[in-house]
XYZ file of C-alpha atoms in Angstrom:
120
model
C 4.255 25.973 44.994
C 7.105 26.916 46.828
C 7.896 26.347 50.902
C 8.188 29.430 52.155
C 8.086 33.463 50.661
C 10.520 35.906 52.532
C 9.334 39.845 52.588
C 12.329 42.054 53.656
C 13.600 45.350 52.278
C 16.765 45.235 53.618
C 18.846 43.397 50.672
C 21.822 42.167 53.065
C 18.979 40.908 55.561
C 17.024 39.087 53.028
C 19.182 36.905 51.522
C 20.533 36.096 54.891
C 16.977 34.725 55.431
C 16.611 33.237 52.168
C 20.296 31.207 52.378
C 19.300 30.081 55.998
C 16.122 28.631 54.792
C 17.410 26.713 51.524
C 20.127 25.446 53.500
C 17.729 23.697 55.352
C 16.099 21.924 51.993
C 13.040 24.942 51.575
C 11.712 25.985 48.098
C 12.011 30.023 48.531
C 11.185 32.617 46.901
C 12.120 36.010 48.118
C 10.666 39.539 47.504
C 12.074 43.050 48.227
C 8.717 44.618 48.374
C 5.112 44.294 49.637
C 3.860 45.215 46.066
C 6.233 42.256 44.555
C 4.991 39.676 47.834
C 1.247 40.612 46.695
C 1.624 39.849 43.122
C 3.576 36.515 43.980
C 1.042 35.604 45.925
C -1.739 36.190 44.075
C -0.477 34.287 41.181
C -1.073 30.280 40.860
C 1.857 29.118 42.625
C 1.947 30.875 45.915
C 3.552 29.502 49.384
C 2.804 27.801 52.600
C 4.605 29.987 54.788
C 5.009 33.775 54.997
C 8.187 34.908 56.325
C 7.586 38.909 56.387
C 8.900 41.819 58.287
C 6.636 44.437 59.596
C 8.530 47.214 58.616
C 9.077 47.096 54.784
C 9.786 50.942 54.391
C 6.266 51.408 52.639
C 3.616 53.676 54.353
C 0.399 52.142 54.474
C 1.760 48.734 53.787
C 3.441 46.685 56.507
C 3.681 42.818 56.930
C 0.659 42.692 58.487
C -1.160 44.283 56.023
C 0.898 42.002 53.474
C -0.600 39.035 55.496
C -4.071 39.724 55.581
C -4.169 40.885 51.935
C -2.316 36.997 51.011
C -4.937 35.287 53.225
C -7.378 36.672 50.618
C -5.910 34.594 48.323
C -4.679 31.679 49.921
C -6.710 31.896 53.525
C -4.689 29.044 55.186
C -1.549 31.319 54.701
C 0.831 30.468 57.843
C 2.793 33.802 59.086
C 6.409 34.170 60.467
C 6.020 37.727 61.446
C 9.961 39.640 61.943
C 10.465 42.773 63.459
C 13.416 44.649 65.536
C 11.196 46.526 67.795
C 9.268 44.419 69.767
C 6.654 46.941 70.312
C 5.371 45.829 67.413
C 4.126 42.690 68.615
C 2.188 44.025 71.132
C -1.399 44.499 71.611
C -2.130 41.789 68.784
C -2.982 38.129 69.400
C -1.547 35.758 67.078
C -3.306 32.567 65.894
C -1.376 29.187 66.015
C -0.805 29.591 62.036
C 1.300 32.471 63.065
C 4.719 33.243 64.926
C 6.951 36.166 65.683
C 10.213 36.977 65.932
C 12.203 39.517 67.522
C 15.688 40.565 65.650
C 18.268 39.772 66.043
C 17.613 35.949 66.145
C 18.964 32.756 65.985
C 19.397 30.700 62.791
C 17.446 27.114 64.861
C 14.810 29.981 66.392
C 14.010 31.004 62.484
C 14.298 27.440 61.323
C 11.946 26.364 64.293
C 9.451 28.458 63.592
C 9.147 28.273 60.213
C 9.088 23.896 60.595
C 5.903 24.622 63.527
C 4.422 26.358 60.568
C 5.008 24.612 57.742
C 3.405 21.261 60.234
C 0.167 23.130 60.532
């Protein structure tokens, strides 16, 4: 099982993520689509944390649909949800197995969140 799964589209952006987080010590495993996230997931190793963006250039298929459809599998799933519009975010309440983050960030806001969730 690995630490933490990043979902991003955006090559450059992704392994940004990914090198931030096994900096830090994480198992990580990365994936450049929702379709690749889902079949990760619903395979026997999976991940405790989710680190997704909400736009992943798919119609029909954004991180939160990539988040609800890997709580089917592993329904304690924690959620680092990513996005560069911050109207994304609204409307929604978030559950304390779940964070967000509004791009650009930090490398210790990423890091922080993804500890806070990794704790739960």
């Amino acid at each position: 099982m690995c630490d933490v799964l990043v979902v991003e589209d955006q090559a450059i952006v992704r392994m940004v993520l990914v090198d931030m987080l096994e900096d830090e010590g994480l198992a990580v495993r990365e994936a450049a689509t929702p379709e690749d996230a889902l079949r990760f997931m619903e395979g026997p190793a999976g991940c405790s944390v989710l680190v997704t963006d909400i736009d992943l250039g798919v119609a029909g298929m954004d991180g939160f649909v990539v988040a609800a459809r890997g709580r089917h599998h592993t329904p304690d799933l924690s959620v680092l949800f990513l996005s560069g519009r911050p109207s994304h975010f609204n409307g929604r309440s978030y559950s304390e197995k779940e964070r967000t983050l509004i791009k650009p960030f930090r490398r210790e806001e990423l890091l922080t969140a993804v500890r806070a969730l990794l704790s739960h």
